Amino acid sequence: MIALIFATRKEARPFLALSRADRCAETPFEHYRSPLMPRLQIVISRIGKVAAAAACQEMIATHKAKRIVNAGTCGLLVDDSGWAVGQLVRITTAREGDHDVLGKRPPPAACDTHPGQALPTARLVTCDRPVFDLQRRNACSRLGEVVDMEGAAIARVAALNQVPCTLIKGVSDAAGPMERKTLLANLEQVSVVLGKWLWENLLKMAP
């Protein structure tokens, strides 16, 4: 079984519509099943690393997921990528941008990049708080090209359980000052692009 994890219902909505998925559980997370994709279970984790990690562990331990897919929006940390709003990227490594252990950052978690070979690759930085100021953006840009609030937590839980994990992200903003409004303005557009790609490619990720 493939577990597809979104942080928010807004990000998930286009894919839920394409797959005709119906809600099948309310707690501890929203779960959806699609009659068109019986090998798939969709879960809405809510925002943040703790919620994302808990949802991922539930999918592996309780629902016996054999592959984890995390999809959602991301902010752009670099100015020379040539990527515009709506660009999809597949994540090669994911790491925390605001966490260390005894003064040392944990090494990045490797992600499975075999699915989505046609997409450009990026390193993901995951932070507890949104990155909407230049100082934090510059610090995070030394660690990766894109930033979110869930991906590294999901990748680490999957790695601990030795379950393949694929992260697909859509660029929604430039993670700088005043970009919060940009993210909100672009959220629906990017989610539509992401949902269409997932609909066309998700079953190719079957373990």
PDB file of C-alpha atoms in Angstrom:
ATOM      1  CA  MET A   1       0.000   0.000   0.000  1.00  0.00           C
ATOM      2  CA  ILE A   2       1.133   3.543  -0.818  1.00  0.00           C
ATOM      3  CA  ALA A   3       0.510   6.258   1.768  1.00  0.00           C
ATOM      4  CA  LEU A   4       0.171   9.760   0.347  1.00  0.00           C
ATOM      5  CA  ILE A   5       0.632  12.455   2.997  1.00  0.00           C
ATOM      6  CA  PHE A   6      -0.479  16.062   2.563  1.00  0.00           C
ATOM      7  CA  ALA A   7      -0.157  18.682   5.291  1.00  0.00           C
ATOM      8  CA  THR A   8      -3.393  20.498   4.457  1.00  0.00           C
ATOM      9  CA  ARG A   9      -6.722  19.797   2.830  1.00  0.00           C
ATOM     10  CA  LYS A  10      -6.179  22.744   0.476  1.00  0.00           C
ATOM     11  CA  GLU A  11      -3.052  21.097  -0.934  1.00  0.00           C
ATOM     12  CA  ALA A  12      -4.837  17.748  -1.182  1.00  0.00           C
ATOM     13  CA  ARG A  13      -8.125  18.987  -2.676  1.00  0.00           C
ATOM     14  CA  PRO A  14      -7.251  18.777  -6.424  1.00  0.00           C
ATOM     15  CA  PHE A  15      -5.903  15.239  -6.069  1.00  0.00           C
ATOM     16  CA  LEU A  16      -8.867  14.158  -3.951  1.00  0.00           C
ATOM     17  CA  ALA A  17     -11.177  15.395  -6.707  1.00  0.00           C
ATOM     18  CA  LEU A  18      -9.252  13.685  -9.514  1.00  0.00           C
ATOM     19  CA  SER A  19      -9.112  10.377  -7.649  1.00  0.00           C
ATOM     20  CA  ARG A  20     -12.740  10.634  -6.423  1.00  0.00           C
ATOM     21  CA  ALA A  21     -11.492   9.884  -2.938  1.00  0.00           C
ATOM     22  CA  ASP A  22     -13.906   9.687  -0.009  1.00  0.00           C
ATOM     23  CA  ARG A  23     -13.107  10.279   3.630  1.00  0.00           C
ATOM     24  CA  CYS A  24     -12.893   6.997   5.515  1.00  0.00           C
ATOM     25  CA  ALA A  25     -11.595   8.055   8.948  1.00  0.00           C
ATOM     26  CA  GLU A  26     -11.559  11.185  11.093  1.00  0.00           C
ATOM     27  CA  THR A  27      -9.084  10.448  13.879  1.00  0.00           C
ATOM     28  CA  PRO A  28      -6.289  10.798  14.664  1.00  0.00           C
ATOM     29  CA  PHE A  29      -5.939  12.137  11.103  1.00  0.00           C
ATOM     30  CA  GLU A  30      -8.240  12.587   8.118  1.00  0.00           C
ATOM     31  CA  HIS A  31      -7.972   9.518   5.879  1.00  0.00           C
ATOM     32  CA  TYR A  32      -9.278   9.118   2.333  1.00  0.00           C
ATOM     33  CA  ARG A  33      -9.570   6.138  -0.023  1.00  0.00           C
ATOM     34  CA  SER A  34     -10.032   6.236  -3.785  1.00  0.00           C
ATOM     35  CA  PRO A  35     -12.102   3.623  -5.651  1.00  0.00           C
ATOM     36  CA  LEU A  36      -9.834   4.274  -8.636  1.00  0.00           C
ATOM     37  CA  MET A  37      -6.633   3.560  -6.680  1.00  0.00           C
ATOM     38  CA  PRO A  38      -7.324   0.747  -4.198  1.00  0.00           C
ATOM     39  CA  ARG A  39      -3.626   0.439  -3.301  1.00  0.00           C
ATOM     40  CA  LEU A  40      -3.535   4.057  -2.093  1.00  0.00           C
ATOM     41  CA  GLN A  41      -4.461   5.681   1.206  1.00  0.00           C
ATOM     42  CA  ILE A  42      -4.408   9.467   1.578  1.00  0.00           C
ATOM     43  CA  VAL A  43      -3.876  11.217   4.908  1.00  0.00           C
ATOM     44  CA  ILE A  44      -3.991  14.884   5.936  1.00  0.00           C
ATOM     45  CA  SER A  45      -1.383  15.315   8.674  1.00  0.00           C
ATOM     46  CA  ARG A  46      -1.877  19.011   9.468  1.00  0.00           C
ATOM     47  CA  ILE A  47       0.988  21.506   9.465  1.00  0.00           C
ATOM     48  CA  GLY A  48       4.327  20.962  11.210  1.00  0.00           C
ATOM     49  CA  LYS A  49       7.000  18.370  11.835  1.00  0.00           C
ATOM     50  CA  VAL A  50       5.412  16.684  14.861  1.00  0.00           C
ATOM     51  CA  ALA A  51       2.065  16.152  13.146  1.00  0.00           C
ATOM     52  CA  ALA A  52       3.762  14.963   9.957  1.00  0.00           C
ATOM     53  CA  ALA A  53       5.976  12.486  11.812  1.00  0.00           C
ATOM     54  CA  ALA A  54       2.997  11.100  13.734  1.00  0.00           C
ATOM     55  CA  ALA A  55       0.948  10.664  10.565  1.00  0.00           C
ATOM     56  CA  CYS A  56       3.819   8.912   8.815  1.00  0.00           C
ATOM     57  CA  GLN A  57       4.361   6.527  11.727  1.00  0.00           C
ATOM     58  CA  GLU A  58       0.646   5.740  11.851  1.00  0.00           C
ATOM     59  CA  MET A  59       0.590   4.887   8.150  1.00  0.00           C
ATOM     60  CA  ILE A  60       3.556   2.542   8.531  1.00  0.00           C
ATOM     61  CA  ALA A  61       2.723   0.898  11.863  1.00  0.00           C
ATOM     62  CA  THR A  62      -1.068   0.697  11.643  1.00  0.00           C
ATOM     63  CA  HIS A  63      -1.796   0.640   7.922  1.00  0.00           C
ATOM     64  CA  LYS A  64       1.372  -1.221   6.833  1.00  0.00           C
ATOM     65  CA  ALA A  65       2.368   1.271   4.147  1.00  0.00           C
ATOM     66  CA  LYS A  66       5.135  -0.032   1.897  1.00  0.00           C
ATOM     67  CA  ARG A  67       5.901   3.370   0.387  1.00  0.00           C
ATOM     68  CA  ILE A  68       5.459   6.879   1.733  1.00  0.00           C
ATOM     69  CA  VAL A  69       4.817   9.809  -0.610  1.00  0.00           C
ATOM     70  CA  ASN A  70       4.742  13.351   0.747  1.00  0.00           C
ATOM     71  CA  ALA A  71       3.418  16.042  -1.572  1.00  0.00           C
ATOM     72  CA  GLY A  72       2.926  19.731  -0.955  1.00  0.00           C
ATOM     73  CA  THR A  73       4.094  23.261  -1.556  1.00  0.00           C
ATOM     74  CA  CYS A  74       7.536  24.665  -0.831  1.00  0.00           C
ATOM     75  CA  GLY A  75       9.324  27.991  -0.761  1.00  0.00           C
ATOM     76  CA  LEU A  76      12.313  28.729  -2.969  1.00  0.00           C
ATOM     77  CA  LEU A  77      15.566  29.495  -1.139  1.00  0.00           C
ATOM     78  CA  VAL A  78      17.819  30.307  -4.112  1.00  0.00           C
ATOM     79  CA  ASP A  79      17.547  33.010  -6.739  1.00  0.00           C
ATOM     80  CA  ASP A  80      19.379  31.345  -9.629  1.00  0.00           C
ATOM     81  CA  SER A  81      17.360  28.143 -10.078  1.00  0.00           C
ATOM     82  CA  GLY A  82      15.263  29.393 -12.973  1.00  0.00           C
ATOM     83  CA  TRP A  83      12.212  27.795 -11.341  1.00  0.00           C
ATOM     84  CA  ALA A  84       8.912  29.654 -11.458  1.00  0.00           C
ATOM     85  CA  VAL A  85       5.779  29.276  -9.364  1.00  0.00           C
ATOM     86  CA  GLY A  86       4.251  25.883 -10.102  1.00  0.00           C
ATOM     87  CA  GLN A  87       7.553  24.139 -10.820  1.00  0.00           C
ATOM     88  CA  LEU A  88       7.567  20.631  -9.349  1.00  0.00           C
ATOM     89  CA  VAL A  89      10.751  19.172  -7.885  1.00  0.00           C
ATOM     90  CA  ARG A  90      11.648  15.760  -6.514  1.00  0.00           C
ATOM     91  CA  ILE A  91      13.608  15.857  -3.289  1.00  0.00           C
ATOM     92  CA  THR A  92      16.938  14.044  -3.024  1.00  0.00           C
ATOM     93  CA  THR A  93      17.644  14.809   0.650  1.00  0.00           C
ATOM     94  CA  ALA A  94      15.664  16.421   3.455  1.00  0.00           C
ATOM     95  CA  ARG A  95      17.012  17.958   6.648  1.00  0.00           C
ATOM     96  CA  GLU A  96      15.906  20.200   9.500  1.00  0.00           C
ATOM     97  CA  GLY A  97      16.838  23.851   9.185  1.00  0.00           C
ATOM     98  CA  ASP A  98      16.285  24.842  12.811  1.00  0.00           C
ATOM     99  CA  HIS A  99      17.376  21.834  14.846  1.00  0.00           C
ATOM    100  CA  ASP A 100      20.678  20.551  16.169  1.00  0.00           C
ATOM    101  CA  VAL A 101      21.878  17.921  18.630  1.00  0.00           C
ATOM    102  CA  LEU A 102      24.639  19.090  20.992  1.00  0.00           C
ATOM    103  CA  GLY A 103      25.583  21.795  18.531  1.00  0.00           C
ATOM    104  CA  LYS A 104      25.605  19.523  15.485  1.00  0.00           C
ATOM    105  CA  ARG A 105      22.980  19.239  12.776  1.00  0.00           C
ATOM    106  CA  PRO A 106      21.675  15.730  12.084  1.00  0.00           C
ATOM    107  CA  PRO A 107      22.729  14.478   8.650  1.00  0.00           C
ATOM    108  CA  PRO A 108      20.133  14.830   5.896  1.00  0.00           C
ATOM    109  CA  ALA A 109      17.736  11.974   5.243  1.00  0.00           C
ATOM    110  CA  ALA A 110      18.020  10.481   1.776  1.00  0.00           C
ATOM    111  CA  CYS A 111      14.833  10.262  -0.292  1.00  0.00           C
ATOM    112  CA  ASP A 112      13.900   7.832  -3.047  1.00  0.00           C
ATOM    113  CA  THR A 113      14.190   9.720  -6.334  1.00  0.00           C
ATOM    114  CA  HIS A 114      13.410   6.910  -8.780  1.00  0.00           C
ATOM    115  CA  PRO A 115       9.788   8.033  -9.267  1.00  0.00           C
ATOM    116  CA  GLY A 116       9.543  11.344 -11.058  1.00  0.00           C
ATOM    117  CA  GLN A 117      12.816  11.066 -12.941  1.00  0.00           C
ATOM    118  CA  ALA A 118      11.721  13.795 -15.348  1.00  0.00           C
ATOM    119  CA  LEU A 119      11.461  16.370 -12.560  1.00  0.00           C
ATOM    120  CA  PRO A 120      14.406  18.547 -11.502  1.00  0.00           C
ATOM    121  CA  THR A 121      15.951  17.628  -8.157  1.00  0.00           C
ATOM    122  CA  ALA A 122      16.312  19.737  -5.032  1.00  0.00           C
ATOM    123  CA  ARG A 123      17.479  19.464  -1.438  1.00  0.00           C
ATOM    124  CA  LEU A 124      14.741  20.213   1.081  1.00  0.00           C
ATOM    125  CA  VAL A 125      15.092  22.159   4.326  1.00  0.00           C
ATOM    126  CA  THR A 126      12.269  21.703   6.844  1.00  0.00           C
ATOM    127  CA  CYS A 127      11.593  24.314   9.535  1.00  0.00           C
ATOM    128  CA  ASP A 128       9.130  24.591  12.406  1.00  0.00           C
ATOM    129  CA  ARG A 129       8.311  28.187  11.505  1.00  0.00           C
ATOM    130  CA  PRO A 130       7.668  29.618   8.029  1.00  0.00           C
ATOM    131  CA  VAL A 131      10.728  31.271   6.489  1.00  0.00           C
ATOM    132  CA  PHE A 132       9.632  34.745   5.451  1.00  0.00           C
ATOM    133  CA  ASP A 133      12.671  36.885   6.286  1.00  0.00           C
ATOM    134  CA  LEU A 134      16.000  37.327   4.529  1.00  0.00           C
ATOM    135  CA  GLN A 135      18.244  36.323   7.426  1.00  0.00           C
ATOM    136  CA  ARG A 136      16.595  32.935   7.911  1.00  0.00           C
ATOM    137  CA  ARG A 137      16.263  32.458   4.152  1.00  0.00           C
ATOM    138  CA  ASN A 138      19.992  33.026   3.664  1.00  0.00           C
ATOM    139  CA  ALA A 139      20.844  30.594   6.475  1.00  0.00           C
ATOM    140  CA  CYS A 140      18.578  27.902   5.060  1.00  0.00           C
ATOM    141  CA  SER A 141      19.888  28.426   1.521  1.00  0.00           C
ATOM    142  CA  ARG A 142      23.247  27.031   2.649  1.00  0.00           C
ATOM    143  CA  LEU A 143      21.483  23.725   3.360  1.00  0.00           C
ATOM    144  CA  GLY A 144      19.133  23.356   0.399  1.00  0.00           C
ATOM    145  CA  GLU A 145      17.212  24.899  -2.450  1.00  0.00           C
ATOM    146  CA  VAL A 146      13.634  24.646  -1.143  1.00  0.00           C
ATOM    147  CA  VAL A 147      11.942  24.849   2.258  1.00  0.00           C
ATOM    148  CA  ASP A 148       8.787  23.425   3.852  1.00  0.00           C
ATOM    149  CA  MET A 149       7.454  22.534   7.312  1.00  0.00           C
ATOM    150  CA  GLU A 150       6.967  18.726   7.145  1.00  0.00           C
ATOM    151  CA  GLY A 151       9.139  16.866   4.650  1.00  0.00           C
ATOM    152  CA  ALA A 152      12.264  16.086   6.682  1.00  0.00           C
ATOM    153  CA  ALA A 153      10.202  14.688   9.555  1.00  0.00           C
ATOM    154  CA  ILE A 154       8.382  12.344   7.185  1.00  0.00           C
ATOM    155  CA  ALA A 155      11.615  11.295   5.489  1.00  0.00           C
ATOM    156  CA  ARG A 156      13.271  10.504   8.840  1.00  0.00           C
ATOM    157  CA  VAL A 157      10.368   8.406  10.123  1.00  0.00           C
ATOM    158  CA  ALA A 158      10.261   6.473   6.857  1.00  0.00           C
ATOM    159  CA  ALA A 159      14.027   5.889   7.009  1.00  0.00           C
ATOM    160  CA  LEU A 160      13.834   4.646  10.611  1.00  0.00           C
ATOM    161  CA  ASN A 161      11.235   2.109   9.472  1.00  0.00           C
ATOM    162  CA  GLN A 162      13.180   1.243   6.291  1.00  0.00           C
ATOM    163  CA  VAL A 163      10.243   2.261   4.107  1.00  0.00           C
ATOM    164  CA  PRO A 164      10.956   4.007   0.766  1.00  0.00           C
ATOM    165  CA  CYS A 165       9.956   7.659   0.839  1.00  0.00           C
ATOM    166  CA  THR A 166       9.330  10.001  -2.087  1.00  0.00           C
ATOM    167  CA  LEU A 167       8.913  13.755  -1.655  1.00  0.00           C
ATOM    168  CA  ILE A 168       7.382  15.823  -4.467  1.00  0.00           C
ATOM    169  CA  LYS A 169       7.123  19.568  -3.882  1.00  0.00           C
ATOM    170  CA  GLY A 170       5.651  22.449  -5.858  1.00  0.00           C
ATOM    171  CA  VAL A 171       7.205  25.924  -5.683  1.00  0.00           C
ATOM    172  CA  SER A 172       4.671  28.428  -4.334  1.00  0.00           C
ATOM    173  CA  ASP A 173       6.781  31.404  -3.257  1.00  0.00           C
ATOM    174  CA  ALA A 174      10.311  32.743  -2.761  1.00  0.00           C
ATOM    175  CA  ALA A 175      10.353  32.408   1.058  1.00  0.00           C
ATOM    176  CA  GLY A 176      11.244  36.070   1.537  1.00  0.00           C
ATOM    177  CA  PRO A 177       9.681  39.147   3.134  1.00  0.00           C
ATOM    178  CA  MET A 178       6.052  39.679   2.087  1.00  0.00           C
ATOM    179  CA  GLU A 179       5.976  36.200   0.516  1.00  0.00           C
ATOM    180  CA  ARG A 180       3.302  34.904   2.877  1.00  0.00           C
ATOM    181  CA  LYS A 181       0.694  36.619   0.695  1.00  0.00           C
ATOM    182  CA  THR A 182       2.363  35.145  -2.389  1.00  0.00           C
ATOM    183  CA  LEU A 183       2.089  31.652  -0.923  1.00  0.00           C
ATOM    184  CA  LEU A 184      -1.602  32.085  -0.182  1.00  0.00           C
ATOM    185  CA  ALA A 185      -2.263  33.547  -3.630  1.00  0.00           C
ATOM    186  CA  ASN A 186      -0.492  30.669  -5.390  1.00  0.00           C
ATOM    187  CA  LEU A 187      -1.596  27.788  -3.179  1.00  0.00           C
ATOM    188  CA  GLU A 188      -4.532  26.665  -5.298  1.00  0.00           C
ATOM    189  CA  GLN A 189      -2.645  26.950  -8.607  1.00  0.00           C
ATOM    190  CA  VAL A 190       0.341  24.962  -7.360  1.00  0.00           C
ATOM    191  CA  SER A 191      -1.878  22.335  -5.735  1.00  0.00           C
ATOM    192  CA  VAL A 192      -3.671  21.785  -9.051  1.00  0.00           C
ATOM    193  CA  VAL A 193      -0.349  21.200 -10.832  1.00  0.00           C
ATOM    194  CA  LEU A 194       0.780  18.877  -8.056  1.00  0.00           C
ATOM    195  CA  GLY A 195      -2.487  16.939  -8.011  1.00  0.00           C
ATOM    196  CA  LYS A 196      -2.402  16.390 -11.769  1.00  0.00           C
ATOM    197  CA  TRP A 197       1.184  15.112 -11.637  1.00  0.00           C
ATOM    198  CA  LEU A 198       0.367  12.745  -8.777  1.00  0.00           C
ATOM    199  CA  TRP A 199      -2.712  11.445 -10.584  1.00  0.00           C
ATOM    200  CA  GLU A 200      -0.612  10.634 -13.651  1.00  0.00           C
ATOM    201  CA  ASN A 201       2.402   9.177 -11.833  1.00  0.00           C
ATOM    202  CA  LEU A 202       1.475   7.856  -8.411  1.00  0.00           C
ATOM    203  CA  LEU A 203       0.828   4.217  -9.281  1.00  0.00           C
ATOM    204  CA  LYS A 204       4.245   4.040 -10.936  1.00  0.00           C
ATOM    205  CA  MET A 205       5.632   4.297  -7.398  1.00  0.00           C
ATOM    206  CA  ALA A 206       4.080   1.008  -6.267  1.00  0.00           C
ATOM    207  CA  PRO A 207       6.608  -1.076  -4.308  1.00  0.00           C
TER     208      PRO A 207
END
